[in-house]
Amino acid sequence: MADVIKVTLVNRVPNSVTVSTGVSGGGTWGTISGTITDQSDLVTYVTSERPNYPVVSPDGTSFIIVAGNDGTLAAIPPTSTAPSITTLPTISGTLNVGETLTATAGTTSGVPTPTRVLQWQRSDNGTTGWADISGATGTTYLLAFNDEDKYIRVAQTEENILGTATANSVSTTQIQPSTGLLLDQYTGAAAAYSLRKLSLIYSGDAIIVRRASDNATQSIGFLSNGELDTSSLESFCAGTDGFVTTWYDQSGNGVDAAQTIAGAQPKIVSSGSTILDNSKPCVQFDGIANSIVTSSNFIAITDLSLFVLRKFNFLQPRPQDIISQGATASSQGFKYGMSGGAQDQLVIYYSSSYAATDGTTTINQELHSLITTSSTTTLNINAAGQALSVSSGRQIGNNNDPLTIGKRDSGGGFFNGNIQELVIYTADKSTDESGIEININDFYNIY
Amino acid sequence: MYYTSTNKADLQAYNKKVVWGEKYDGVHTTDWASIIEHPNGVDFAMLKHDSYTAELTLIETLGADWFPEDII
């Protein structure tokens, strides 16, 4: 098939025009009669008076000159045809947030071969109001949070010099929530630390680890199944201990937790082996000096929903704080962990302390779901409600401190135990609490 | 194990000794340990590194008097 050849006006003699190709060797092919004074007139003339004007190039090749749909003239083969789409484009893939859809273009014809553009579109009802999704012009499309409950289709456009054809795929059914990862399903976390992948949207690693043998560091990510890449971790820390210098926030808010003091970094590899709780990796705090601190303050005057999977290794000395912020009367922060009386305890510091305590703290691996609002404070341990010492609630107060994990912000209270997951919402997540607990337990098999 | 001193500079020097010896990268790890200040304002302590010694008083643990707010 011959290339499309652009044609331009080269001789402005009234009523007679010479056209020239823009390719090497094309030369001057002949004249077209008419009232022609400039390029615009030439296009108008060809469109109205001489559509598909036949010419023959010096080498004997036949062409027609047409006014193309881009507003210019072109010399194209006489067999050229406008684009046509004879079957609709189709969409394949799983219709859940976080999954990738693939478009298959419909069958097309047209000479010269049309240029194809795919455009993914979104609608509230699957029938009307279709709007282009910005930047979504590839053959695949990753379903995002804002696609949930919407409908998706793909528009296929084929274009050549003779025209344009468009066809739309059939609409998908309604896009469903993510079925897999916690933060895709329960959105809006303020911070989330885990040794499993919590969001398909999150593309970063899990931790940065320092090995004791030479103090080199390496970032450790996830396997395709979402679990921590312990092969890379153990290869890097072969025969030595590994310590967490950074525990990445997977919420998308960038509130990473880090520790630049070597003696305070919690451990994740012991003598070359990943430390495990119930067969899953964990971050181990030594109860003496370990803690990590978030990069910024993000909890102030708010409802708080806290989901922490923890295990105590020793219940002495007491108290031991799993997380804290401020945690003094003057800083108006809070702490959560084991009290001096060996009870699970939330303390919120206002002008006076608000302490919600539960029964005796156990050493077991447990999922604690703590929700505190201005009206209620609740604690579920392994999805079972606990009787607290308070009947009312209290929001977290105003303070400017970052969150400390593994000890009391203001001093001691070091946690002697392991953390596998810590997810924080600065909101009341009571309605999602059960689902979040199921998601965590499905992975960790706690109870 | 902790080293204690009434001179904060002693513990700062011990930290530097460990940092130089261990060649921390200065990015992800910058120091060996923090100085812990006793509420009395006189005594200071620092976690001991297993491989480095100093001519300072060594104690097994820090008593509850170092963290008076831990009583809750």
PDB file of N, CA and C in Angstrom, chain A residues 262-315:
ATOM      1  N   ALA A 262      20.553   3.142  66.334  1.00  0.00           N
ATOM      2  CA  ALA A 262      20.748   1.702  66.150  1.00  0.00           C
ATOM      3  C   ALA A 262      20.219   0.891  67.327  1.00  0.00           C
ATOM      4  N   GLY A 263      20.567   1.326  68.527  1.00  0.00           N
ATOM      5  CA  GLY A 263      20.169   0.558  69.698  1.00  0.00           C
ATOM      6  C   GLY A 263      18.680   0.572  69.959  1.00  0.00           C
ATOM      7  N   ALA A 264      17.947   1.430  69.255  1.00  0.00           N
ATOM      8  CA  ALA A 264      16.501   1.525  69.444  1.00  0.00           C
ATOM      9  C   ALA A 264      15.716   0.843  68.323  1.00  0.00           C
ATOM     10  N   GLN A 265      16.414   0.364  67.303  1.00  0.00           N
ATOM     11  CA  GLN A 265      15.705  -0.238  66.168  1.00  0.00           C
ATOM     12  C   GLN A 265      15.188  -1.631  66.528  1.00  0.00           C
ATOM     13  N   PRO A 266      13.899  -1.892  66.284  1.00  0.00           N
ATOM     14  CA  PRO A 266      13.358  -3.224  66.571  1.00  0.00           C
ATOM     15  C   PRO A 266      13.901  -4.255  65.587  1.00  0.00           C
ATOM     16  N   LYS A 267      13.827  -5.497  65.993  1.00  0.00           N
ATOM     17  CA  LYS A 267      14.463  -6.577  65.233  1.00  0.00           C
ATOM     18  C   LYS A 267      13.429  -7.321  64.386  1.00  0.00           C
ATOM     19  N   ILE A 268      13.879  -7.790  63.218  1.00  0.00           N
ATOM     20  CA  ILE A 268      13.001  -8.611  62.381  1.00  0.00           C
ATOM     21  C   ILE A 268      13.689  -9.899  61.931  1.00  0.00           C
ATOM     22  N   VAL A 269      15.017  -9.925  61.997  1.00  0.00           N
ATOM     23  CA  VAL A 269      15.759 -11.140  61.653  1.00  0.00           C
ATOM     24  C   VAL A 269      16.696 -11.466  62.809  1.00  0.00           C
ATOM     25  N   SER A 270      16.686 -12.720  63.219  1.00  0.00           N
ATOM     26  CA  SER A 270      17.567 -13.167  64.287  1.00  0.00           C
ATOM     27  C   SER A 270      18.464 -14.275  63.752  1.00  0.00           C
ATOM     28  N   SER A 271      19.759 -14.026  63.729  1.00  0.00           N
ATOM     29  CA  SER A 271      20.743 -15.011  63.235  1.00  0.00           C
ATOM     30  C   SER A 271      20.350 -15.562  61.867  1.00  0.00           C
ATOM     31  N   GLY A 272      19.899 -14.711  61.004  1.00  0.00           N
ATOM     32  CA  GLY A 272      19.590 -15.097  59.631  1.00  0.00           C
ATOM     33  C   GLY A 272      18.178 -15.588  59.391  1.00  0.00           C
ATOM     34  N   SER A 273      17.385 -15.743  60.422  1.00  0.00           N
ATOM     35  CA  SER A 273      16.011 -16.241  60.262  1.00  0.00           C
ATOM     36  C   SER A 273      15.001 -15.157  60.597  1.00  0.00           C
ATOM     37  N   THR A 274      13.998 -15.028  59.767  1.00  0.00           N
ATOM     38  CA  THR A 274      12.929 -14.068  60.024  1.00  0.00           C
ATOM     39  C   THR A 274      12.198 -14.445  61.302  1.00  0.00           C
ATOM     40  N   ILE A 275      11.976 -13.460  62.158  1.00  0.00           N
ATOM     41  CA  ILE A 275      11.242 -13.713  63.398  1.00  0.00           C
ATOM     42  C   ILE A 275       9.760 -13.869  63.057  1.00  0.00           C
ATOM     43  N   LEU A 276       9.141 -14.899  63.554  1.00  0.00           N
ATOM     44  CA  LEU A 276       7.755 -15.223  63.192  1.00  0.00           C
ATOM     45  C   LEU A 276       6.862 -15.256  64.426  1.00  0.00           C
ATOM     46  N   ASP A 277       5.611 -14.903  64.194  1.00  0.00           N
ATOM     47  CA  ASP A 277       4.535 -15.154  65.142  1.00  0.00           C
ATOM     48  C   ASP A 277       3.477 -15.937  64.386  1.00  0.00           C
ATOM     49  N   ASN A 278       3.163 -17.118  64.870  1.00  0.00           N
ATOM     50  CA  ASN A 278       2.134 -17.914  64.199  1.00  0.00           C
ATOM     51  C   ASN A 278       2.436 -18.041  62.693  1.00  0.00           C
ATOM     52  N   SER A 279       3.699 -18.278  62.398  1.00  0.00           N
ATOM     53  CA  SER A 279       4.193 -18.549  61.034  1.00  0.00           C
ATOM     54  C   SER A 279       4.228 -17.330  60.120  1.00  0.00           C
ATOM     55  N   LYS A 280       3.981 -16.146  60.658  1.00  0.00           N
ATOM     56  CA  LYS A 280       4.041 -14.925  59.847  1.00  0.00           C
ATOM     57  C   LYS A 280       5.099 -13.980  60.425  1.00  0.00           C
ATOM     58  N   PRO A 281       5.776 -13.221  59.563  1.00  0.00           N
ATOM     59  CA  PRO A 281       6.808 -12.307  60.059  1.00  0.00           C
ATOM     60  C   PRO A 281       6.253 -11.267  61.033  1.00  0.00           C
ATOM     61  N   CYS A 282       7.107 -10.846  61.954  1.00  0.00           N
ATOM     62  CA  CYS A 282       6.703  -9.815  62.904  1.00  0.00           C
ATOM     63  C   CYS A 282       7.897  -8.903  63.198  1.00  0.00           C
ATOM     64  N   VAL A 283       7.600  -7.738  63.718  1.00  0.00           N
ATOM     65  CA  VAL A 283       8.625  -6.804  64.179  1.00  0.00           C
ATOM     66  C   VAL A 283       8.698  -6.940  65.695  1.00  0.00           C
ATOM     67  N   GLN A 284       9.901  -7.221  66.184  1.00  0.00           N
ATOM     68  CA  GLN A 284      10.067  -7.533  67.604  1.00  0.00           C
ATOM     69  C   GLN A 284      10.688  -6.356  68.354  1.00  0.00           C
ATOM     70  N   PHE A 285       9.986  -5.917  69.380  1.00  0.00           N
ATOM     71  CA  PHE A 285      10.459  -4.839  70.250  1.00  0.00           C
ATOM     72  C   PHE A 285      10.996  -5.466  71.543  1.00  0.00           C
ATOM     73  N   ASP A 286      12.151  -4.977  72.005  1.00  0.00           N
ATOM     74  CA  ASP A 286      12.875  -5.690  73.064  1.00  0.00           C
ATOM     75  C   ASP A 286      12.467  -5.333  74.478  1.00  0.00           C
ATOM     76  N   GLY A 287      11.600  -4.345  74.651  1.00  0.00           N
ATOM     77  CA  GLY A 287      11.189  -3.978  76.003  1.00  0.00           C
ATOM     78  C   GLY A 287      12.237  -3.206  76.773  1.00  0.00           C
ATOM     79  N   ILE A 288      13.311  -2.871  76.111  1.00  0.00           N
ATOM     80  CA  ILE A 288      14.411  -2.157  76.789  1.00  0.00           C
ATOM     81  C   ILE A 288      14.650  -0.780  76.158  1.00  0.00           C
ATOM     82  N   ALA A 289      14.782  -0.777  74.840  1.00  0.00           N
ATOM     83  CA  ALA A 289      15.169   0.481  74.187  1.00  0.00           C
ATOM     84  C   ALA A 289      14.499   0.687  72.831  1.00  0.00           C
ATOM     85  N   ASN A 290      13.742  -0.283  72.329  1.00  0.00           N
ATOM     86  CA  ASN A 290      13.250  -0.218  70.958  1.00  0.00           C
ATOM     87  C   ASN A 290      11.991   0.640  70.809  1.00  0.00           C
ATOM     88  N   SER A 291      11.959   1.382  69.729  1.00  0.00           N
ATOM     89  CA  SER A 291      10.754   2.109  69.347  1.00  0.00           C
ATOM     90  C   SER A 291      10.967   2.675  67.956  1.00  0.00           C
ATOM     91  N   ILE A 292       9.886   2.978  67.270  1.00  0.00           N
ATOM     92  CA  ILE A 292       9.957   3.703  66.008  1.00  0.00           C
ATOM     93  C   ILE A 292       8.933   4.830  66.060  1.00  0.00           C
ATOM     94  N   VAL A 293       9.212   5.868  65.310  1.00  0.00           N
ATOM     95  CA  VAL A 293       8.430   7.093  65.442  1.00  0.00           C
ATOM     96  C   VAL A 293       7.977   7.550  64.060  1.00  0.00           C
ATOM     97  N   THR A 294       6.737   7.990  63.950  1.00  0.00           N
ATOM     98  CA  THR A 294       6.217   8.435  62.662  1.00  0.00           C
ATOM     99  C   THR A 294       6.848   9.767  62.256  1.00  0.00           C
ATOM    100  N   SER A 295       6.790  10.014  60.968  1.00  0.00           N
ATOM    101  CA  SER A 295       7.449  11.199  60.428  1.00  0.00           C
ATOM    102  C   SER A 295       6.694  12.484  60.739  1.00  0.00           C
ATOM    103  N   SER A 296       5.456  12.373  61.154  1.00  0.00           N
ATOM    104  CA  SER A 296       4.701  13.589  61.455  1.00  0.00           C
ATOM    105  C   SER A 296       3.553  13.274  62.395  1.00  0.00           C
ATOM    106  N   ASN A 297       2.980  14.329  62.917  1.00  0.00           N
ATOM    107  CA  ASN A 297       1.763  14.219  63.714  1.00  0.00           C
ATOM    108  C   ASN A 297       0.582  14.034  62.778  1.00  0.00           C
ATOM    109  N   PHE A 298      -0.311  13.135  63.098  1.00  0.00           N
ATOM    110  CA  PHE A 298      -1.503  12.989  62.253  1.00  0.00           C
ATOM    111  C   PHE A 298      -2.735  12.630  63.052  1.00  0.00           C
ATOM    112  N   ILE A 299      -2.641  12.678  64.375  1.00  0.00           N
ATOM    113  CA  ILE A 299      -3.786  12.352  65.221  1.00  0.00           C
ATOM    114  C   ILE A 299      -3.998  13.502  66.191  1.00  0.00           C
ATOM    115  N   ALA A 300      -5.038  14.278  65.993  1.00  0.00           N
ATOM    116  CA  ALA A 300      -5.314  15.377  66.906  1.00  0.00           C
ATOM    117  C   ALA A 300      -6.783  15.745  66.833  1.00  0.00           C
ATOM    118  N   ILE A 301      -7.422  15.813  67.997  1.00  0.00           N
ATOM    119  CA  ILE A 301      -8.842  16.124  68.139  1.00  0.00           C
ATOM    120  C   ILE A 301      -9.650  15.297  67.142  1.00  0.00           C
ATOM    121  N   THR A 302      -9.762  14.042  67.435  1.00  0.00           N
ATOM    122  CA  THR A 302     -10.390  13.167  66.464  1.00  0.00           C
ATOM    123  C   THR A 302     -10.940  11.904  67.114  1.00  0.00           C
ATOM    124  N   ASP A 303     -11.922  11.316  66.427  1.00  0.00           N
ATOM    125  CA  ASP A 303     -12.256   9.929  66.706  1.00  0.00           C
ATOM    126  C   ASP A 303     -11.060   9.095  66.268  1.00  0.00           C
ATOM    127  N   LEU A 304     -10.901   7.959  66.881  1.00  0.00           N
ATOM    128  CA  LEU A 304      -9.763   7.116  66.529  1.00  0.00           C
ATOM    129  C   LEU A 304     -10.205   5.654  66.481  1.00  0.00           C
ATOM    130  N   SER A 305      -9.837   4.984  65.388  1.00  0.00           N
ATOM    131  CA  SER A 305     -10.045   3.535  65.275  1.00  0.00           C
ATOM    132  C   SER A 305      -8.688   2.907  65.040  1.00  0.00           C
ATOM    133  N   LEU A 306      -8.348   2.009  65.927  1.00  0.00           N
ATOM    134  CA  LEU A 306      -7.001   1.447  65.937  1.00  0.00           C
ATOM    135  C   LEU A 306      -7.101  -0.076  65.866  1.00  0.00           C
ATOM    136  N   PHE A 307      -6.401  -0.660  64.896  1.00  0.00           N
ATOM    137  CA  PHE A 307      -6.382  -2.110  64.770  1.00  0.00           C
ATOM    138  C   PHE A 307      -4.928  -2.554  64.874  1.00  0.00           C
ATOM    139  N   VAL A 308      -4.613  -3.271  65.919  1.00  0.00           N
ATOM    140  CA  VAL A 308      -3.215  -3.667  66.140  1.00  0.00           C
ATOM    141  C   VAL A 308      -3.162  -5.168  66.416  1.00  0.00           C
ATOM    142  N   LEU A 309      -2.292  -5.840  65.676  1.00  0.00           N
ATOM    143  CA  LEU A 309      -2.043  -7.258  65.904  1.00  0.00           C
ATOM    144  C   LEU A 309      -0.727  -7.361  66.655  1.00  0.00           C
ATOM    145  N   ARG A 310      -0.811  -7.753  67.922  1.00  0.00           N
ATOM    146  CA  ARG A 310       0.359  -7.730  68.795  1.00  0.00           C
ATOM    147  C   ARG A 310       0.457  -8.996  69.622  1.00  0.00           C
ATOM    148  N   LYS A 311       1.654  -9.238  70.107  1.00  0.00           N
ATOM    149  CA  LYS A 311       1.886 -10.335  71.045  1.00  0.00           C
ATOM    150  C   LYS A 311       2.922  -9.863  72.059  1.00  0.00           C
ATOM    151  N   PHE A 312       2.613 -10.039  73.323  1.00  0.00           N
ATOM    152  CA  PHE A 312       3.611  -9.731  74.348  1.00  0.00           C
ATOM    153  C   PHE A 312       4.568 -10.921  74.485  1.00  0.00           C
ATOM    154  N   ASN A 313       5.847 -10.628  74.684  1.00  0.00           N
ATOM    155  CA  ASN A 313       6.807 -11.691  74.975  1.00  0.00           C
ATOM    156  C   ASN A 313       7.038 -11.823  76.477  1.00  0.00           C
ATOM    157  N   PHE A 314       6.989 -10.707  77.167  1.00  0.00           N
ATOM    158  CA  PHE A 314       7.074 -10.727  78.633  1.00  0.00           C
ATOM    159  C   PHE A 314       6.138  -9.645  79.162  1.00  0.00           C
ATOM    160  N   LEU A 315       5.497  -9.953  80.274  1.00  0.00           N
ATOM    161  CA  LEU A 315       4.551  -8.997  80.845  1.00  0.00           C
ATOM    162  C   LEU A 315       5.179  -8.184  81.973  1.00  0.00           C
TER     163      LEU A 315
END
